[in-house]
């Protein structure tokens, strides 16, 4: 496997899908919100993405089964628009990998007729906000007012958006797509269920659906635990790899 | 050479081959077991794999001949199933390289009609076990009971499986293959012949063959020596490379 | 997106274009001069280049709109020759990326019928010059005298030219193109408007146009500020990236 | 330019060429010997190789002309066999680059009908030898005796051969080529003209030509000087690169 690959469920039709990306990022805010929607709406998995840029390891599960690290697409049917949610265990760390993976995601979304993208994330401030604001940065000027009405603040977030939350929009624009990065104000140093709830309130207005936030707090705790386990695994990759001391060479036995 | 390449012996027919992977890894447990099978059964070499992701060096041998670093496939004919053993000097260290190499291996195995994969490895605990257990992690639930009967323990190993032992199974599953990672309990800090013997006992039941473990201890010592020599070479690669102090640039003379 | 891509405006005709490259480099000398020409001549944007080797982030702007990091081509119509100016936010840092990107730039320029290349840069000496000289290094001996007449000094600059300013010329030569790297003498430790002005004086003679340097000083200050902001963003990329401590692995949540 | 490329002079015919590789390596022994042959025989340049894995810079020369970093092929006509000499400024440092570049070199050599390869190098011992021996490591057993007769010692050199001197032979073997790595015994810490002379004595016997070593000492001094200059340039690449402190990001201005 030399390039990122998307394995699709066959014969899935989509109605003007809106892509909602919630991969791991600052404060896990986007991931929490997206995972919550998948569970609340019992969304159906329609595609899996694996990439040579993800870690070269599989996870052992308690049931004796292993699983690869993946990104996944879930579908929530809607009246006017279906919602296609993108979640996953990992994001790649290099620029080359991010551009390749986001390109493949957009290829898939484009073939399904998609034109609107929401990317979810945290906007880290280093302070715990009283009531988290929801910041936005858009691909096109004309779509800002409708999103301000839904409770978002534009032009007040500074700096750059790193990873898929930025690239999907930047690269999508070259394909004629529009979209907004929706960022929940957060400290940045911990998993933040309140910022995720603020995101979901905005999203429910934008998508015209009702989202019950009751179980969000519990999911944040699970997210925190999973994250710690994964970081432990990541650091183990090197320690347990024979020859890892001579780290730029292959390991030889 | 830009991609990993497998050079095959011509006109080799295989009968429902089972892939048994024993590349270098924790405690050299898998490599020891696989190398032992090759020698005990006088297995025939049927393919060689070279990769641009292996170190860019050749080894000088005492007979005045040099050799490249390789992975190799050996065939042991069987009644119902032939056994295709995968061994080698090295594994690549980057994710991209591992996915590429495992993909090429699966291409080859798939063309030969293979559907079942066993990957061998060590499960490092930091303690020398009294009597090493053999842990398993499977691609599919339905194949666990048959392997428990052969003496394996499922659901008790945690964390991740790194390298070919994990990826061959994870990637093979997308091609409709099934398989199990078979891990001998080991300390992790030394070459462990006893863990390899525990693996071989399980394997002999699974494959329905008898494997004499007599020479295993001697092979572990040779493995330890070869490993040390290779690590010395690996560290020399840089020292003797002109310009290696400016290590991210090419060397210029 | 796996390779660098140039998005072109449709139906742009060019008349024997001369390429003038002014990407970021030593003292921002080339960038300042090229950006200045674009503004003075109200040059028209004719193509945008995006690359997987640029940082995987988008910049949030004060107007609520985001933008990708890009290189851009602008056109200034001329009597005998149009001038095609190449500017941008970034240059890639690895050799592989630089060769790929410069190759794509030359593909584009070649298709537009271009044969002459000027690359602009600073020649850092570690000292603030009284009156900055303009050094040159050419692809062909026969074009040196005409450039000496325009005020350039050949054979007095030593060492190597790094990045697009060198590669575009070196690689262009294999395509039958000619050109000169035009370097303004500069300290190297700060953004240098005076060196840029010296470049522009030479360029105005070479291109047969008049360039008013009045606003250059102001632009140098803006350049200095933008540079500092970008470096802050660059360092944030890692800090805010979850899992960035385990830096050679992907981040996992 | 995404892959290594060889630019060939048109209509060059070769008669059973023997490849003699002398790229930079330990003690510059191989490079000195190969450069010397080119000058002594006034060999004709027949091809140039450029690679995206070489440094992304061009060298400014005293005559006001710049030049790219290259590898080059020179031809010396012979009675039974022409000799194709491979020299250059640089070797790449990563495994992936070395395999790609050596593969392209072998493609070229194979098309010209070549079947025999000599790679030249130094065998570093950390001691200045009284009278340098010439060690060999061969691709095939049957060609050793003829080379022993020419004064080479087989089976006494240990460890690995790094870079093109090893890979060209290892990879060539898969294409049905044969060859020997010819290594002059040397200290390893300085440019060694005496080891190069020992190599040339062996080579002159193997190729059946006379090589006058008179100017070798002088060339070693020039080689030492060029090497120091290049290392200075290599270290400058980073220092003068804006944004090089944030070294894993692109530089942004």
PDB file of C-alpha atoms in Angstrom, chain A residues 56-244:
ATOM      1  CA  UNK A  56       2.427   0.936  11.413  1.00  0.00           C
ATOM      2  CA  UNK A  57       0.700  -0.919  14.186  1.00  0.00           C
ATOM      3  CA  UNK A  58      -2.581  -2.609  15.035  1.00  0.00           C
ATOM      4  CA  UNK A  59      -4.406  -2.358  18.346  1.00  0.00           C
ATOM      5  CA  UNK A  60      -5.166  -5.462  20.397  1.00  0.00           C
ATOM      6  CA  UNK A  61      -8.673  -5.401  21.847  1.00  0.00           C
ATOM      7  CA  UNK A  62     -10.039  -7.127  24.934  1.00  0.00           C
ATOM      8  CA  UNK A  63     -12.163  -9.482  22.842  1.00  0.00           C
ATOM      9  CA  UNK A  64      -9.053 -11.034  21.309  1.00  0.00           C
ATOM     10  CA  UNK A  65      -9.536  -9.199  18.005  1.00  0.00           C
ATOM     11  CA  UNK A  66      -7.068  -6.657  16.600  1.00  0.00           C
ATOM     12  CA  UNK A  67      -7.930  -3.571  14.605  1.00  0.00           C
ATOM     13  CA  UNK A  68      -6.069  -1.166  12.331  1.00  0.00           C
ATOM     14  CA  UNK A  69      -5.908   2.573  12.887  1.00  0.00           C
ATOM     15  CA  UNK A  70      -8.444   4.220  10.593  1.00  0.00           C
ATOM     16  CA  UNK A  71     -10.477   7.243   9.680  1.00  0.00           C
ATOM     17  CA  UNK A  72     -14.167   6.527   9.055  1.00  0.00           C
ATOM     18  CA  UNK A  73     -17.148   8.081   7.300  1.00  0.00           C
ATOM     19  CA  UNK A  74     -20.644   7.770   8.827  1.00  0.00           C
ATOM     20  CA  UNK A  75     -23.939   8.790   7.206  1.00  0.00           C
ATOM     21  CA  UNK A  76     -26.937  10.482   8.855  1.00  0.00           C
ATOM     22  CA  UNK A  77     -29.862  10.779   6.428  1.00  0.00           C
ATOM     23  CA  UNK A  78     -31.580  14.188   6.326  1.00  0.00           C
ATOM     24  CA  UNK A  79     -34.477  15.845   4.561  1.00  0.00           C
ATOM     25  CA  UNK A  80     -32.661  18.220   2.244  1.00  0.00           C
ATOM     26  CA  UNK A  81     -29.114  17.153   3.013  1.00  0.00           C
ATOM     27  CA  UNK A  82     -27.552  13.968   4.297  1.00  0.00           C
ATOM     28  CA  UNK A  83     -24.758  14.528   6.797  1.00  0.00           C
ATOM     29  CA  UNK A  84     -21.471  12.656   6.198  1.00  0.00           C
ATOM     30  CA  UNK A  85     -19.423  12.576   9.388  1.00  0.00           C
ATOM     31  CA  UNK A  86     -15.676  12.002   9.284  1.00  0.00           C
ATOM     32  CA  UNK A  87     -14.004  10.720  12.448  1.00  0.00           C
ATOM     33  CA  UNK A  88     -11.009   8.576  13.364  1.00  0.00           C
ATOM     34  CA  UNK A  89      -8.213   7.496  15.653  1.00  0.00           C
ATOM     35  CA  UNK A  90      -5.467   9.588  14.141  1.00  0.00           C
ATOM     36  CA  UNK A  91      -4.311  12.381  11.907  1.00  0.00           C
ATOM     37  CA  UNK A  92      -0.997  12.182  10.074  1.00  0.00           C
ATOM     38  CA  UNK A  93       1.780  14.516  11.232  1.00  0.00           C
ATOM     39  CA  UNK A  94       3.665  15.466   8.079  1.00  0.00           C
ATOM     40  CA  UNK A  95       2.510  18.003   5.514  1.00  0.00           C
ATOM     41  CA  UNK A  96       2.884  15.559   2.635  1.00  0.00           C
ATOM     42  CA  UNK A  97       0.667  13.032   4.415  1.00  0.00           C
ATOM     43  CA  UNK A  98      -1.990  15.594   5.327  1.00  0.00           C
ATOM     44  CA  UNK A  99      -2.284  16.872   1.755  1.00  0.00           C
ATOM     45  CA  UNK A 100      -2.504  13.322   0.376  1.00  0.00           C
ATOM     46  CA  UNK A 101      -5.110  12.169   2.876  1.00  0.00           C
ATOM     47  CA  UNK A 102      -7.268  15.308   2.604  1.00  0.00           C
ATOM     48  CA  UNK A 103      -7.100  15.001  -1.190  1.00  0.00           C
ATOM     49  CA  UNK A 104      -8.438  11.436  -1.036  1.00  0.00           C
ATOM     50  CA  UNK A 105     -11.215  12.494   1.346  1.00  0.00           C
ATOM     51  CA  UNK A 106     -12.260  15.264  -1.034  1.00  0.00           C
ATOM     52  CA  UNK A 107     -12.161  12.876  -4.017  1.00  0.00           C
ATOM     53  CA  UNK A 108     -14.644  10.653  -2.186  1.00  0.00           C
ATOM     54  CA  UNK A 109     -16.859  13.533  -1.066  1.00  0.00           C
ATOM     55  CA  UNK A 110     -16.832  15.078  -4.546  1.00  0.00           C
ATOM     56  CA  UNK A 111     -17.948  11.820  -6.166  1.00  0.00           C
ATOM     57  CA  UNK A 112     -20.855  11.687  -3.733  1.00  0.00           C
ATOM     58  CA  UNK A 113     -21.928  15.144  -4.945  1.00  0.00           C
ATOM     59  CA  UNK A 114     -20.861  17.086  -1.848  1.00  0.00           C
ATOM     60  CA  UNK A 115     -20.377  20.860  -1.940  1.00  0.00           C
ATOM     61  CA  UNK A 116     -20.468  22.094   1.666  1.00  0.00           C
ATOM     62  CA  UNK A 117     -17.907  21.289   4.367  1.00  0.00           C
ATOM     63  CA  UNK A 118     -17.920  21.942   8.102  1.00  0.00           C
ATOM     64  CA  UNK A 119     -14.727  21.199   9.982  1.00  0.00           C
ATOM     65  CA  UNK A 120     -14.874  21.054  13.769  1.00  0.00           C
ATOM     66  CA  UNK A 121     -12.096  21.977  16.137  1.00  0.00           C
ATOM     67  CA  UNK A 122     -10.980  23.675  19.296  1.00  0.00           C
ATOM     68  CA  UNK A 123      -9.624  27.204  19.474  1.00  0.00           C
ATOM     69  CA  UNK A 124      -7.058  27.074  22.244  1.00  0.00           C
ATOM     70  CA  UNK A 125      -6.600  30.190  24.362  1.00  0.00           C
ATOM     71  CA  UNK A 126      -4.737  28.837  27.393  1.00  0.00           C
ATOM     72  CA  UNK A 127      -7.668  29.955  29.580  1.00  0.00           C
ATOM     73  CA  UNK A 128     -10.805  28.097  30.624  1.00  0.00           C
ATOM     74  CA  UNK A 129     -13.648  30.234  29.187  1.00  0.00           C
ATOM     75  CA  UNK A 130     -16.710  31.152  31.287  1.00  0.00           C
ATOM     76  CA  UNK A 131     -19.050  30.449  28.426  1.00  0.00           C
ATOM     77  CA  UNK A 132     -17.222  29.135  25.380  1.00  0.00           C
ATOM     78  CA  UNK A 133     -17.653  31.188  22.213  1.00  0.00           C
ATOM     79  CA  UNK A 134     -17.821  29.496  18.820  1.00  0.00           C
ATOM     80  CA  UNK A 135     -15.414  31.039  16.325  1.00  0.00           C
ATOM     81  CA  UNK A 136     -15.571  30.657  12.586  1.00  0.00           C
ATOM     82  CA  UNK A 137     -13.330  31.066   9.571  1.00  0.00           C
ATOM     83  CA  UNK A 138     -14.923  30.680   6.151  1.00  0.00           C
ATOM     84  CA  UNK A 139     -13.854  29.904   2.615  1.00  0.00           C
ATOM     85  CA  UNK A 140     -16.104  32.604   1.123  1.00  0.00           C
ATOM     86  CA  UNK A 141     -17.350  35.955   2.346  1.00  0.00           C
ATOM     87  CA  UNK A 142     -20.951  35.471   1.248  1.00  0.00           C
ATOM     88  CA  UNK A 143     -21.601  32.554   3.590  1.00  0.00           C
ATOM     89  CA  UNK A 144     -20.501  34.346   6.770  1.00  0.00           C
ATOM     90  CA  UNK A 145     -23.800  36.148   7.657  1.00  0.00           C
ATOM     91  CA  UNK A 146     -25.886  32.951   7.750  1.00  0.00           C
ATOM     92  CA  UNK A 147     -23.353  31.428  10.144  1.00  0.00           C
ATOM     93  CA  UNK A 148     -23.235  34.517  12.348  1.00  0.00           C
ATOM     94  CA  UNK A 149     -26.995  34.127  12.740  1.00  0.00           C
ATOM     95  CA  UNK A 150     -26.418  30.603  14.031  1.00  0.00           C
ATOM     96  CA  UNK A 151     -24.269  32.048  16.826  1.00  0.00           C
ATOM     97  CA  UNK A 152     -20.758  32.051  15.395  1.00  0.00           C
ATOM     98  CA  UNK A 153     -18.140  34.795  15.672  1.00  0.00           C
ATOM     99  CA  UNK A 154     -16.013  35.625  12.609  1.00  0.00           C
ATOM    100  CA  UNK A 155     -12.768  37.614  12.362  1.00  0.00           C
ATOM    101  CA  UNK A 156     -11.881  37.234  16.036  1.00  0.00           C
ATOM    102  CA  UNK A 157      -9.763  34.082  15.758  1.00  0.00           C
ATOM    103  CA  UNK A 158      -6.130  34.550  14.762  1.00  0.00           C
ATOM    104  CA  UNK A 159      -3.253  32.480  13.504  1.00  0.00           C
ATOM    105  CA  UNK A 160      -3.538  29.246  11.575  1.00  0.00           C
ATOM    106  CA  UNK A 161      -5.721  26.153  11.458  1.00  0.00           C
ATOM    107  CA  UNK A 162      -3.549  23.070  11.388  1.00  0.00           C
ATOM    108  CA  UNK A 163      -4.341  19.698   9.827  1.00  0.00           C
ATOM    109  CA  UNK A 164      -7.513  18.405   8.179  1.00  0.00           C
ATOM    110  CA  UNK A 165      -9.725  21.121   9.734  1.00  0.00           C
ATOM    111  CA  UNK A 166      -7.860  23.696   7.657  1.00  0.00           C
ATOM    112  CA  UNK A 167      -6.741  21.747   4.596  1.00  0.00           C
ATOM    113  CA  UNK A 168     -10.123  20.184   3.734  1.00  0.00           C
ATOM    114  CA  UNK A 169     -11.523  23.699   3.391  1.00  0.00           C
ATOM    115  CA  UNK A 170      -8.500  25.238   1.681  1.00  0.00           C
ATOM    116  CA  UNK A 171      -8.195  22.393  -0.804  1.00  0.00           C
ATOM    117  CA  UNK A 172     -11.980  22.043  -1.212  1.00  0.00           C
ATOM    118  CA  UNK A 173     -12.196  25.671  -2.323  1.00  0.00           C
ATOM    119  CA  UNK A 174     -10.114  24.800  -5.416  1.00  0.00           C
ATOM    120  CA  UNK A 175     -12.821  22.240  -6.274  1.00  0.00           C
ATOM    121  CA  UNK A 176     -15.617  24.779  -5.997  1.00  0.00           C
ATOM    122  CA  UNK A 177     -16.649  23.725  -2.506  1.00  0.00           C
ATOM    123  CA  UNK A 178     -17.566  26.110   0.285  1.00  0.00           C
ATOM    124  CA  UNK A 179     -17.304  25.691   4.003  1.00  0.00           C
ATOM    125  CA  UNK A 180     -16.573  26.926   7.485  1.00  0.00           C
ATOM    126  CA  UNK A 181     -14.200  25.843  10.216  1.00  0.00           C
ATOM    127  CA  UNK A 182     -16.243  25.852  13.441  1.00  0.00           C
ATOM    128  CA  UNK A 183     -14.039  26.236  16.511  1.00  0.00           C
ATOM    129  CA  UNK A 184     -15.110  25.919  20.126  1.00  0.00           C
ATOM    130  CA  UNK A 185     -13.221  28.194  22.505  1.00  0.00           C
ATOM    131  CA  UNK A 186     -11.219  26.011  24.866  1.00  0.00           C
ATOM    132  CA  UNK A 187      -8.212  25.964  27.178  1.00  0.00           C
ATOM    133  CA  UNK A 188      -6.328  23.526  24.970  1.00  0.00           C
ATOM    134  CA  UNK A 189      -4.748  21.513  27.750  1.00  0.00           C
ATOM    135  CA  UNK A 190      -7.560  19.032  28.436  1.00  0.00           C
ATOM    136  CA  UNK A 191     -10.476  17.253  26.767  1.00  0.00           C
ATOM    137  CA  UNK A 192     -13.303  19.787  26.801  1.00  0.00           C
ATOM    138  CA  UNK A 193     -16.915  18.597  26.766  1.00  0.00           C
ATOM    139  CA  UNK A 194     -18.316  22.112  27.286  1.00  0.00           C
ATOM    140  CA  UNK A 195     -16.633  23.441  24.151  1.00  0.00           C
ATOM    141  CA  UNK A 196     -17.957  20.415  22.256  1.00  0.00           C
ATOM    142  CA  UNK A 197     -21.465  21.197  23.538  1.00  0.00           C
ATOM    143  CA  UNK A 198     -21.163  24.786  22.292  1.00  0.00           C
ATOM    144  CA  UNK A 199     -20.167  23.412  18.872  1.00  0.00           C
ATOM    145  CA  UNK A 200     -23.126  21.061  18.829  1.00  0.00           C
ATOM    146  CA  UNK A 201     -25.563  23.880  19.608  1.00  0.00           C
ATOM    147  CA  UNK A 202     -24.320  25.777  16.569  1.00  0.00           C
ATOM    148  CA  UNK A 203     -24.286  22.659  14.415  1.00  0.00           C
ATOM    149  CA  UNK A 204     -27.863  21.740  15.375  1.00  0.00           C
ATOM    150  CA  UNK A 205     -29.013  25.155  14.145  1.00  0.00           C
ATOM    151  CA  UNK A 206     -26.994  24.901  10.926  1.00  0.00           C
ATOM    152  CA  UNK A 207     -28.143  21.381  10.103  1.00  0.00           C
ATOM    153  CA  UNK A 208     -31.695  21.862  11.370  1.00  0.00           C
ATOM    154  CA  UNK A 209     -31.580  18.879  13.719  1.00  0.00           C
ATOM    155  CA  UNK A 210     -31.933  18.451  17.461  1.00  0.00           C
ATOM    156  CA  UNK A 211     -28.911  17.031  19.340  1.00  0.00           C
ATOM    157  CA  UNK A 212     -29.271  15.860  22.953  1.00  0.00           C
ATOM    158  CA  UNK A 213     -26.030  16.741  24.801  1.00  0.00           C
ATOM    159  CA  UNK A 214     -26.818  14.583  27.869  1.00  0.00           C
ATOM    160  CA  UNK A 215     -24.113  11.929  27.454  1.00  0.00           C
ATOM    161  CA  UNK A 216     -21.390  14.300  26.303  1.00  0.00           C
ATOM    162  CA  UNK A 217     -19.692  14.629  29.680  1.00  0.00           C
ATOM    163  CA  UNK A 218     -19.355  10.861  29.991  1.00  0.00           C
ATOM    164  CA  UNK A 219     -17.885  10.621  26.492  1.00  0.00           C
ATOM    165  CA  UNK A 220     -15.287  13.250  27.324  1.00  0.00           C
ATOM    166  CA  UNK A 221     -14.043  11.037  30.161  1.00  0.00           C
ATOM    167  CA  UNK A 222     -13.780   8.030  27.855  1.00  0.00           C
ATOM    168  CA  UNK A 223     -11.965  10.184  25.313  1.00  0.00           C
ATOM    169  CA  UNK A 224      -9.447  11.295  27.924  1.00  0.00           C
ATOM    170  CA  UNK A 225      -8.762   7.676  28.890  1.00  0.00           C
ATOM    171  CA  UNK A 226      -8.410   6.472  25.291  1.00  0.00           C
ATOM    172  CA  UNK A 227      -6.081   9.337  24.535  1.00  0.00           C
ATOM    173  CA  UNK A 228      -3.774   8.459  27.412  1.00  0.00           C
ATOM    174  CA  UNK A 229      -3.688   4.811  26.375  1.00  0.00           C
ATOM    175  CA  UNK A 230      -2.842   5.753  22.803  1.00  0.00           C
ATOM    176  CA  UNK A 231      -0.022   8.063  23.809  1.00  0.00           C
ATOM    177  CA  UNK A 232       1.428   5.260  25.900  1.00  0.00           C
ATOM    178  CA  UNK A 233       1.296   2.971  22.859  1.00  0.00           C
ATOM    179  CA  UNK A 234       2.866   5.596  20.654  1.00  0.00           C
ATOM    180  CA  UNK A 235       5.850   5.937  22.943  1.00  0.00           C
ATOM    181  CA  UNK A 236       6.126   2.134  23.160  1.00  0.00           C
ATOM    182  CA  UNK A 237       6.531   1.890  19.400  1.00  0.00           C
ATOM    183  CA  UNK A 238      10.107   2.964  19.666  1.00  0.00           C
ATOM    184  CA  UNK A 239      11.087   1.374  22.912  1.00  0.00           C
ATOM    185  CA  UNK A 240      10.008  -2.087  21.838  1.00  0.00           C
ATOM    186  CA  UNK A 241      11.371  -1.769  18.331  1.00  0.00           C
ATOM    187  CA  UNK A 242      14.662  -3.619  18.092  1.00  0.00           C
ATOM    188  CA  UNK A 243      17.452  -1.401  16.863  1.00  0.00           C
ATOM    189  CA  UNK A 244      15.531   1.719  17.734  1.00  0.00           C
TER     190      UNK A 244
END
